[in-house]
Amino acid sequence: MALDLRDYLRVLSRRWRVIAVVALLGTGTGILTSSVATPEYRATTTLFASLQSGADTSQLIQGNSFTQARVQSYADVAGSPEVTGPVVKSLRLDITPTQLAERITAEAPLNTVLVRLTVTDTQALRAARMSNAVAARFAQVIRALERPEKSKSPSPVRLTVTQPATVPSAPSSPNTTLNVALGLALGLVLGVGLGVALETVDTSMRDPKALAECLAAAGGPPVLSSIVQDPRAVRAPISLRDDKHGPRAEGFRKLRVNLQFAEVLQRPKVIAVTSPLPREGKSSVSVNLAATLAEEGARVCLIDCDLRRPSIAGALGLVRDAGLTTALVGQAEVHQVLQSAGSFSVLTSGMIPPNPTQLLGSSHFGSLLRTLAEQFDHVVVDTPPVLPFADTAAMAPAIDGYLLVARAGRTSRSQVVDALRILERVNVPVLGAVMNGAPARGEADAYGYSYKYRPKQKVTTRLAELVTSRLAAVVPSRRPAARGHSAPVPARPRPYSQATRPVFVDGLSHAVSASPPGGGEAAPGQLRLGSERL
C-alpha cells in the first residue's frame, strides 16, 4: 500500500508516542555507548620529504615531481615491521609490532611532499611518544631504502619532522555528540517505520469517517452521531446535567435528532442500544439517549437488559436488586419496580438470573416491553454485547430497532461487520451507529466549528450588587400599617397533604404522592409524580 504525505502526517499524529519512545531509546543508546567506550587519543607527526641534489631550476622541478610520486609509496612503509619492531623495543611497549602497526595511520596528501603519521592509544602521553618514535624510525628506514646499493653516498631523499606530535588534550573517541546525533536519527527512522507498521496492521476505527466508510462498505446504516471523549463522564454519567452546552451533550442531541428521522414512515418506539464487545460505552449512550429524549418533554423509560454485567443502577445511584427480573418472574408488577432518574424512569436489571438468554427471549419479556411502550413515548433498552452473547438477538421480536455503538480506537472493522451481520439476520432494522469516545479535535474541526459556542455569562458580582441596590431603592421597606389601614395579608402557599411532598427536579416542582394513580394505598417502592412548572 502506497502512502502519501498526508498518510505519513496522520501516522505522526497518531503514533507520536511510539516514535518519541523509540527516538529516546536511540538517544539513550548513543549516550550509553559513549559512556562505556574506552577513550582513545590521537597524536600526529608531520614530515617533509625533499631531495638533497639538484642545482638548477629544471633539476629542482624534476626532483619535486619525483618526491611527490615517491611519497605515496612511503605511506605504506610506516606500518612495516622495520618501523614498528624497533619502536616497540625502544619504548618497551607491551604490544607486538603487528598491534602497533594497526594503530598507525599514514597519509600523504596529493600534490604535496608531506607525510602525516598518526598513532592512536588509550593514553595521551604514550600516543605522543609513539608517534614521534615512529616518525624518527620511519625517516631512517626511508633513507636506507633510497640509498643506492654498494654506495657510500648519502640517500638523495631526506625526511624532516616539521611538526612533532604533542600530547592531545581531549580524546578523539568516543565522539559523544556524534553518537547521540546518530542514535537520535536512527531512533526517529525506526520509530516512523514502527509507526507505519502499526498503522498498517491496526484495523480499529479512530474517527467517525472511518466508521462511516466501514458501514458503507458493508451496506450498513449511517453514523448518526459521534460522542467525544470526556473524562468527566465517569463521575457525571448524564452529560445534560453536568454541562448542558458541552460537546458530549451536543453529540447526544444530534443523535436524538438523527434518530427521529432514521425511520420516517414508522418511528421506532423501543430502541435497543448494543455494541460488538464490552467496554465500548453502550450503557453510557443508553443513559444519555434517555435523558436527551426526555429533554423534549417526552415520557421515557430506560431498561437495563444487560443481565450479564448490569451497570445502569450503579451509575445513576439506584437500587438494582428489584427490577426487570423481579417483574419477569412475577414477584412484582412492573410499575412497582420502576424508579425515577429525574426526567425519565428507569427499570433496573434486578437480580442476575442463571439463564439470561431464555429470560430475554420469552413471551413475558415481550409483553413487558409492550406494556411499557403503551405507557411511555420512548423505551430505551441497554442490551448485552452482540458478539459474545446471544441475548441481544434473542430479544429481537420485542425490539423496533437497534443502535450500534463503536468505540474509537478500540472497535475494529471486522467486529463492526460481524455484529452488523448478526443483527441483520434477526430481521430487525439497525437504525444507525454511534462513534463513542471520538477525539475532541475531530468532526467539529473538520468543519471549522468549535464547541466553545455557548451562552455567555454576563452577570458579574459587580452587576449583581448594582441590581440589588437598585431593587432596594425601588421596593419600599416593610413598615407598620398606618392607623385605619390594615396590613396586607401575604398569600399562603398551597399546602401539601401528608401523602405528598415537593421535589424540585430540572426546573420543575414535582408533588410526589404515595398513592397510586387510581387511588388507594401505594405499593412499596411506587411513587406518583405530579409536576408543575416554576
Coordinates of N, CA and C in Angstrom, one line a residue, residues 176-369:
T176 N 30.9 11.9 21.7 CA 29.6 11.8 22.3 C 28.5 12.6 21.5
T177 N 28.8 13.7 21.0 CA 27.9 14.5 20.2 C 27.4 13.7 18.9
L178 N 28.4 13.1 18.2 CA 28.1 12.4 17.0 C 27.3 11.1 17.4
N179 N 27.7 10.4 18.4 CA 26.9 9.2 18.8 C 25.5 9.5 19.2
V180 N 25.3 10.6 19.9 CA 23.9 11.0 20.3 C 23.1 11.4 19.1
A181 N 23.7 12.1 18.2 CA 23.0 12.5 17.0 C 22.6 11.3 16.1
L182 N 23.6 10.4 16.0 CA 23.3 9.2 15.2 C 22.2 8.3 15.8
G183 N 22.3 8.2 17.2 CA 21.2 7.5 17.9 C 19.9 8.1 17.7
L184 N 19.8 9.4 17.8 CA 18.5 10.1 17.6 C 18.0 9.9 16.2
A185 N 18.9 10.1 15.2 CA 18.4 9.9 13.8 C 18.0 8.5 13.6
L186 N 18.7 7.5 14.1 CA 18.3 6.1 13.9 C 17.0 5.8 14.6
G187 N 16.9 6.4 15.8 CA 15.6 6.2 16.5 C 14.4 6.8 15.9
L188 N 14.6 7.9 15.3 CA 13.5 8.6 14.5 C 13.1 7.7 13.3
V189 N 14.1 7.2 12.6 CA 13.8 6.4 11.4 C 13.1 5.1 11.8
L190 N 13.6 4.5 12.9 CA 13.0 3.2 13.3 C 11.6 3.5 13.9
G191 N 11.4 4.6 14.6 CA 10.1 5.0 15.2 C 9.1 5.2 14.1
V192 N 9.5 6.0 13.1 CA 8.5 6.2 12.0 C 8.2 4.9 11.3
G193 N 9.2 4.1 11.1 CA 8.9 2.8 10.5 C 8.0 1.9 11.3
L194 N 8.2 1.9 12.6 CA 7.3 1.1 13.5 C 5.9 1.7 13.5
G195 N 5.8 3.1 13.5 CA 4.5 3.7 13.5 C 3.7 3.3 12.2
V196 N 4.4 3.3 11.1 CA 3.8 3.0 9.8 C 3.3 1.5 9.9
A197 N 4.2 0.6 10.4 CA 3.8 -0.8 10.5 C 2.6 -1.0 11.4
L198 N 2.6 -0.3 12.6 CA 1.4 -0.4 13.5 C 0.2 0.2 12.8
E199 N 0.3 1.2 12.1 CA -0.9 1.8 11.4 C -1.4 0.9 10.3
T200 N -0.5 0.2 9.7 CA -0.9 -0.7 8.6 C -1.7 -1.9 9.2
V201 N -1.2 -2.5 10.3 CA -1.9 -3.7 10.9 C -3.0 -3.3 11.8
D202 N -3.2 -2.0 12.1 CA -4.3 -1.6 13.1 C -5.6 -1.5 12.3
T203 N -6.5 -2.3 12.6 CA -7.8 -2.3 12.0 C -8.9 -1.5 12.8
S204 N -8.5 -0.9 13.9 CA -9.5 -0.2 14.7 C -9.9 1.1 14.0
M205 N -11.0 1.6 14.3 CA -11.5 2.9 13.7 C -11.3 4.0 14.8
R206 N -10.7 5.1 14.3 CA -10.4 6.2 15.2 C -11.2 7.4 15.1
D207 N -12.1 7.5 14.1 CA -12.9 8.7 13.8 C -14.2 8.3 13.2
P208 N -15.2 9.2 13.2 CA -16.5 8.8 12.6 C -16.4 8.6 11.1
K209 N -15.4 9.2 10.4 CA -15.2 8.9 9.0 C -14.9 7.5 8.7
A210 N -14.0 6.9 9.5 CA -13.6 5.5 9.3 C -14.8 4.6 9.6
L211 N -15.6 4.9 10.6 CA -16.8 4.1 10.9 C -17.8 4.2 9.7
A212 N -18.0 5.4 9.2 CA -18.9 5.5 8.1 C -18.5 4.8 6.9
E213 N -17.1 4.8 6.6 CA -16.6 4.1 5.4 C -16.8 2.6 5.6
C214 N -16.6 2.1 6.9 CA -16.8 0.7 7.1 C -18.2 0.2 7.0
L215 N -19.2 1.0 7.5 CA -20.6 0.7 7.4 C -21.0 0.8 5.9
A216 N -20.5 1.8 5.2 CA -20.9 1.9 3.8 C -20.4 0.7 3.0
A217 N -19.2 0.2 3.2 CA -18.7 -0.9 2.5 C -19.5 -2.2 2.8
A218 N -20.0 -2.3 4.0 CA -20.8 -3.5 4.4 C -22.3 -3.3 4.1
G219 N -22.7 -2.2 3.5 CA -24.1 -2.0 3.2 C -24.9 -1.7 4.5
G220 N -24.3 -1.1 5.5 CA -25.0 -0.9 6.7 C -25.6 0.5 6.9
P221 N -26.0 0.9 8.1 CA -26.7 2.2 8.3 C -25.7 3.3 8.4
P222 N -26.2 4.5 8.4 CA -25.2 5.7 8.6 C -24.8 5.9 10.0
V223 N -23.8 6.7 10.2 CA -23.4 7.1 11.5 C -24.2 8.3 12.0
L224 N -25.0 8.1 13.0 CA -25.9 9.1 13.5 C -25.3 10.2 14.3
S225 N -24.2 9.9 15.0 CA -23.6 10.9 15.8 C -22.2 10.4 16.3
S226 N -21.4 11.3 16.8 CA -20.1 10.9 17.4 C -20.1 11.6 18.8
I227 N -19.7 10.9 19.8 CA -19.7 11.4 21.2 C -18.2 11.5 21.5
V228 N -17.8 12.7 21.9 CA -16.4 13.0 22.2 C -16.0 12.4 23.5
Q229 N -14.7 12.1 23.7 CA -14.2 11.6 24.9 C -14.1 12.7 26.0
D230 N -14.6 12.4 27.2 CA -14.7 13.4 28.2 C -14.4 12.6 29.5
P231 N -13.3 12.9 30.2 CA -13.0 12.2 31.5 C -14.0 12.4 32.6
R232 N -14.8 13.5 32.5 CA -15.8 13.8 33.5 C -17.0 12.9 33.4
A233 N -17.1 12.1 32.3 CA -18.3 11.2 32.2 C -18.4 10.1 33.2
V234 N -17.2 9.8 33.9 CA -17.3 8.7 34.9 C -18.0 9.2 36.1
R235 N -17.8 10.4 36.5 CA -18.4 10.9 37.7 C -19.7 11.7 37.4
A236 N -20.0 12.0 36.2 CA -21.2 12.7 35.8 C -21.8 11.9 34.6
P237 N -22.5 10.8 34.8 CA -23.0 9.9 33.7 C -24.0 10.6 32.8
I238 N -24.7 11.6 33.3 CA -25.7 12.3 32.4 C -25.1 13.6 32.0
S239 N -24.7 13.7 30.7 CA -24.0 14.9 30.3 C -24.8 16.1 30.3
L240 N -26.1 16.0 30.1 CA -27.0 17.2 30.1 C -27.0 17.9 31.4
R241 N -26.8 17.2 32.5 CA -26.8 17.8 33.8 C -25.4 18.4 34.2
D242 N -24.4 17.7 33.7 CA -23.1 18.2 34.0 C -22.7 19.4 33.2
D243 N -22.9 19.4 31.9 CA -22.5 20.6 31.1 C -23.5 20.5 29.9
K244 N -24.6 21.2 30.0 CA -25.7 21.1 29.0 C -25.3 21.7 27.7
H245 N -24.3 22.5 27.6 CA -23.8 23.1 26.3 C -22.5 22.5 25.9
G246 N -22.0 21.4 26.6 CA -20.7 20.8 26.3 C -20.8 20.0 25.0
P247 N -19.6 19.5 24.6 CA -19.6 18.7 23.3 C -20.3 17.4 23.4
R248 N -20.3 16.7 24.6 CA -21.0 15.5 24.7 C -22.5 15.7 24.7
A249 N -23.0 16.7 25.4 CA -24.4 17.0 25.3 C -24.9 17.3 23.9
E250 N -24.1 18.0 23.2 CA -24.5 18.3 21.8 C -24.4 17.1 20.9
G251 N -23.5 16.2 21.2 CA -23.5 15.0 20.4 C -24.7 14.1 20.7
F252 N -25.2 14.0 21.9 CA -26.4 13.3 22.1 C -27.6 14.0 21.6
R253 N -27.7 15.3 21.6 CA -28.8 16.0 20.9 C -28.8 15.7 19.4
K254 N -27.6 15.7 18.8 CA -27.5 15.3 17.4 C -28.0 13.9 17.2
L255 N -27.7 13.0 18.1 CA -28.2 11.6 18.0 C -29.7 11.6 18.1
R256 N -30.3 12.3 19.0 CA -31.7 12.4 19.1 C -32.4 12.9 17.8
V257 N -31.9 13.9 17.3 CA -32.5 14.5 16.0 C -32.4 13.5 14.9
N258 N -31.2 12.9 14.7 CA -31.0 12.0 13.6 C -31.8 10.7 13.8
L259 N -31.9 10.3 15.0 CA -32.7 9.1 15.3 C -34.2 9.3 15.0
Q260 N -34.7 10.5 15.1 CA -36.1 10.7 14.8 C -36.4 10.6 13.3
F261 N -35.3 10.8 12.5 CA -35.5 10.7 11.0 C -34.9 9.4 10.4
A262 N -34.5 8.5 11.3 CA -34.0 7.2 10.8 C -35.0 6.4 10.1
E263 N -36.2 6.3 10.7 CA -37.4 5.6 10.1 C -38.5 6.6 10.1
V264 N -38.7 7.2 8.9 CA -39.7 8.3 8.8 C -41.1 7.7 8.8
L265 N -41.3 6.6 8.1 CA -42.7 6.0 8.0 C -43.2 5.5 9.3
Q266 N -42.3 4.8 10.0 CA -42.7 4.2 11.3 C -41.6 4.5 12.3
R267 N -41.8 5.5 13.1 CA -40.7 5.8 14.1 C -40.6 4.8 15.1
P268 N -39.4 4.3 15.4 CA -39.2 3.3 16.4 C -39.5 3.8 17.8
K269 N -40.2 3.0 18.6 CA -40.5 3.3 19.9 C -39.6 2.6 21.0
V270 N -39.3 1.4 20.7 CA -38.5 0.5 21.5 C -37.1 0.4 20.8
I271 N -36.1 1.1 21.4 CA -34.8 1.2 20.8 C -33.8 0.4 21.7
A272 N -33.1 -0.5 21.1 CA -32.1 -1.3 21.8 C -30.7 -0.8 21.4
V273 N -29.9 -0.5 22.5 CA -28.6 0.0 22.3 C -27.6 -1.1 22.6
T274 N -26.7 -1.4 21.7 CA -25.8 -2.5 21.8 C -24.5 -2.2 21.2
S275 N -23.5 -3.1 21.4 CA -22.2 -2.9 20.9 C -21.6 -4.2 20.5
P276 N -20.5 -4.3 19.7 CA -19.9 -5.6 19.4 C -19.3 -6.3 20.6
L277 N -18.6 -5.5 21.4 CA -17.9 -6.1 22.6 C -18.1 -5.3 23.8
P278 N -17.8 -5.8 25.0 CA -17.9 -5.0 26.2 C -17.0 -3.8 26.3
R279 N -17.3 -2.9 27.2 CA -16.4 -1.7 27.5 C -16.3 -0.8 26.3
E280 N -17.4 -0.6 25.5 CA -17.4 0.3 24.4 C -18.3 1.5 24.6
G281 N -19.0 1.5 25.8 CA -19.8 2.7 26.1 C -21.2 2.6 25.8
K282 N -21.8 1.5 25.6 CA -23.2 1.4 25.2 C -24.1 1.8 26.3
S283 N -23.8 1.5 27.6 CA -24.6 1.8 28.7 C -24.6 3.4 28.9
S284 N -23.5 4.0 28.7 CA -23.4 5.5 28.8 C -24.3 6.1 27.7
V285 N -24.2 5.5 26.5 CA -25.0 6.1 25.4 C -26.5 5.8 25.7
S286 N -26.9 4.7 26.3 CA -28.3 4.5 26.7 C -28.8 5.5 27.7
V287 N -28.0 5.7 28.7 CA -28.5 6.7 29.8 C -28.6 8.1 29.2
N288 N -27.7 8.5 28.4 CA -27.7 9.9 27.9 C -28.8 10.0 26.7
L289 N -29.0 8.9 26.0 CA -30.1 9.0 25.0 C -31.4 9.1 25.7
A290 N -31.7 8.4 26.8 CA -32.9 8.5 27.5 C -33.1 9.9 28.1
A291 N -32.0 10.5 28.6 CA -32.1 11.9 29.2 C -32.3 12.9 28.0
T292 N -31.7 12.7 26.9 CA -31.9 13.6 25.8 C -33.3 13.6 25.2
L293 N -33.9 12.3 25.1 CA -35.2 12.2 24.6 C -36.2 12.9 25.6
A294 N -35.9 12.7 26.9 CA -36.8 13.3 27.9 C -36.6 14.9 28.0
E295 N -35.6 15.4 27.4 CA -35.3 16.8 27.4 C -36.4 17.6 26.6
E296 N -37.0 16.9 25.7 CA -38.1 17.5 24.9 C -39.5 17.4 25.6
G297 N -39.5 16.8 26.7 CA -40.8 16.6 27.4 C -41.4 15.3 27.2
A298 N -40.7 14.4 26.5 CA -41.3 13.0 26.3 C -41.2 12.2 27.5
R299 N -42.1 11.2 27.6 CA -42.0 10.2 28.6 C -41.1 9.1 28.2
V300 N -40.0 8.9 28.9 CA -39.0 7.9 28.5 C -38.8 6.9 29.7
C301 N -38.6 5.7 29.3 CA -38.3 4.6 30.2 C -37.0 3.9 29.7
L302 N -36.0 3.8 30.6 CA -34.7 3.2 30.4 C -34.7 1.8 31.1
I303 N -34.4 0.8 30.3 CA -34.4 -0.6 30.8 C -33.0 -1.2 30.8
D304 N -32.5 -1.7 31.8 CA -31.2 -2.3 31.9 C -31.4 -3.8 31.6
C305 N -31.2 -4.2 30.3 CA -31.4 -5.6 30.0 C -30.0 -6.4 29.9
D306 N -29.0 -5.7 30.3 CA -27.7 -6.4 30.3 C -27.6 -7.2 31.6
L307 N -28.1 -8.4 31.5 CA -28.2 -9.3 32.7 C -26.8 -10.0 32.9
R308 N -25.8 -9.7 32.0 CA -24.5 -10.3 32.2 C -23.7 -9.4 33.2
R309 N -23.7 -8.1 32.9 CA -22.9 -7.1 33.7 C -23.7 -5.8 33.8
P310 N -24.7 -5.8 34.6 CA -25.6 -4.6 34.7 C -24.8 -3.4 35.3
S311 N -25.0 -2.2 34.8 CA -24.2 -1.1 35.3 C -25.1 0.2 35.4
I312 N -26.3 0.2 35.0 CA -27.1 1.5 35.0 C -27.4 1.8 36.4
A313 N -27.8 0.9 37.2 CA -28.2 1.2 38.6 C -27.0 1.8 39.4
G314 N -25.9 1.3 39.2 CA -24.7 1.8 39.9 C -24.3 3.2 39.4
A315 N -24.5 3.5 38.1 CA -24.1 4.8 37.5 C -25.1 5.8 38.0
L316 N -26.4 5.5 38.1 CA -27.4 6.5 38.5 C -27.7 6.5 40.0
G317 N -27.1 5.6 40.7 CA -27.3 5.6 42.2 C -28.7 5.0 42.5
L318 N -29.2 4.0 41.8 CA -30.5 3.4 42.0 C -30.3 2.0 42.6
V319 N -31.5 1.5 43.0 CA -31.5 0.1 43.6 C -31.5 -0.9 42.5
R320 N -30.6 -1.9 42.5 CA -30.5 -2.8 41.4 C -31.3 -4.1 41.8
D321 N -31.5 -4.5 43.0 CA -32.0 -5.8 43.4 C -33.4 -6.0 42.9
A322 N -34.2 -5.0 42.8 CA -35.6 -5.1 42.3 C -35.7 -4.4 41.0
G323 N -36.0 -5.1 40.0 CA -36.1 -4.5 38.6 C -36.7 -5.5 37.6
L324 N -36.0 -5.6 36.5 CA -36.6 -6.4 35.3 C -36.8 -7.8 35.7
T325 N -35.8 -8.5 36.2 CA -36.0 -9.9 36.6 C -37.1 -10.1 37.6
T326 N -37.3 -9.1 38.5 CA -38.3 -9.2 39.6 C -39.7 -9.2 38.9
A327 N -39.9 -8.4 37.9 CA -41.2 -8.4 37.2 C -41.4 -9.6 36.3
L328 N -40.3 -10.1 35.7 CA -40.4 -11.2 34.8 C -40.8 -12.5 35.5
V329 N -40.3 -12.7 36.7 CA -40.6 -13.9 37.5 C -41.9 -13.8 38.3
G330 N -42.6 -12.6 38.2 CA -43.9 -12.5 38.8 C -43.8 -12.1 40.3
Q331 N -42.7 -11.6 40.8 CA -42.7 -11.2 42.2 C -43.2 -9.8 42.4
A332 N -43.3 -9.0 41.4 CA -43.9 -7.7 41.5 C -44.4 -7.2 40.1
E333 N -45.3 -6.2 40.1 CA -45.7 -5.6 38.9 C -44.6 -4.7 38.4
V334 N -44.6 -4.4 37.1 CA -43.6 -3.6 36.5 C -43.6 -2.2 37.0
H335 N -44.9 -1.6 37.3 CA -45.0 -0.3 37.8 C -44.5 -0.2 39.2
Q336 N -44.4 -1.3 39.9 CA -44.0 -1.3 41.3 C -42.4 -1.2 41.4
V337 N -41.7 -1.6 40.4 CA -40.3 -1.6 40.5 C -39.6 -0.5 39.6
L338 N -40.5 0.4 39.0 CA -39.9 1.5 38.3 C -39.3 2.5 39.2
Q339 N -38.2 3.1 38.9 CA -37.5 4.1 39.7 C -37.3 5.3 38.8
S340 N -37.2 6.5 39.5 CA -37.1 7.8 38.8 C -35.6 8.2 38.8
A341 N -35.2 8.7 37.6 CA -33.8 9.2 37.5 C -33.9 10.7 37.2
G342 N -35.0 11.3 37.7 CA -35.2 12.8 37.4 C -36.2 13.0 36.3
S343 N -35.7 13.1 35.1 CA -36.5 13.4 33.9 C -37.0 12.2 33.2
F344 N -36.6 11.0 33.6 CA -37.0 9.7 33.0 C -37.1 8.6 34.0
S345 N -37.8 7.6 33.7 CA -37.9 6.4 34.5 C -36.9 5.4 34.2
V346 N -36.6 4.5 35.2 CA -35.6 3.5 35.0 C -36.1 2.2 35.5
L347 N -35.9 1.1 34.7 CA -36.2 -0.2 35.2 C -34.9 -0.9 35.2
T348 N -34.3 -1.1 36.4 CA -33.0 -1.7 36.6 C -33.1 -3.2 36.3
S349 N -31.9 -3.8 36.3 CA -31.8 -5.2 35.9 C -32.5 -6.2 36.9
G350 N -32.4 -5.9 38.2 CA -32.8 -6.8 39.2 C -31.7 -7.8 39.4
M351 N -32.1 -8.9 40.1 CA -31.1 -10.0 40.4 C -30.7 -10.6 39.1
I352 N -29.4 -11.0 39.0 CA -28.8 -11.6 37.8 C -29.3 -13.1 37.8
P353 N -30.0 -13.5 36.7 CA -30.5 -14.8 36.6 C -29.5 -15.8 36.0
P354 N -29.7 -17.1 36.2 CA -28.7 -18.1 35.6 C -28.9 -18.3 34.1
N355 N -30.1 -17.9 33.6 CA -30.4 -18.1 32.2 C -30.9 -16.8 31.5
P356 N -30.0 -15.8 31.3 CA -30.4 -14.6 30.7 C -31.0 -14.7 29.3
T357 N -30.5 -15.5 28.5 CA -30.9 -15.6 27.1 C -32.4 -16.1 27.0
Q358 N -32.7 -17.2 27.8 CA -34.1 -17.7 27.8 C -35.0 -16.6 28.4
L359 N -34.6 -15.9 29.4 CA -35.5 -14.9 30.0 C -35.8 -13.8 29.1
L360 N -34.8 -13.3 28.3 CA -35.0 -12.2 27.4 C -35.7 -12.6 26.1
G361 N -35.6 -13.8 25.8 CA -36.3 -14.3 24.6 C -37.7 -14.9 24.9
S362 N -38.2 -14.7 26.1 CA -39.5 -15.3 26.5 C -40.6 -14.4 26.1
S363 N -41.8 -14.9 26.1 CA -43.0 -14.1 25.8 C -43.3 -13.1 26.9
H364 N -42.9 -13.4 28.1 CA -43.2 -12.5 29.2 C -42.4 -11.2 29.0
F365 N -41.2 -11.3 28.5 CA -40.4 -10.1 28.2 C -41.0 -9.3 27.1
G366 N -41.5 -9.9 26.1 CA -42.2 -9.2 25.0 C -43.4 -8.5 25.5
S367 N -44.2 -9.1 26.4 CA -45.4 -8.5 27.0 C -45.0 -7.3 27.9
L368 N -43.9 -7.4 28.6 CA -43.5 -6.3 29.5 C -43.1 -5.1 28.6
L369 N -42.4 -5.3 27.5 CA -42.0 -4.2 26.7 C -43.2 -3.6 26.0

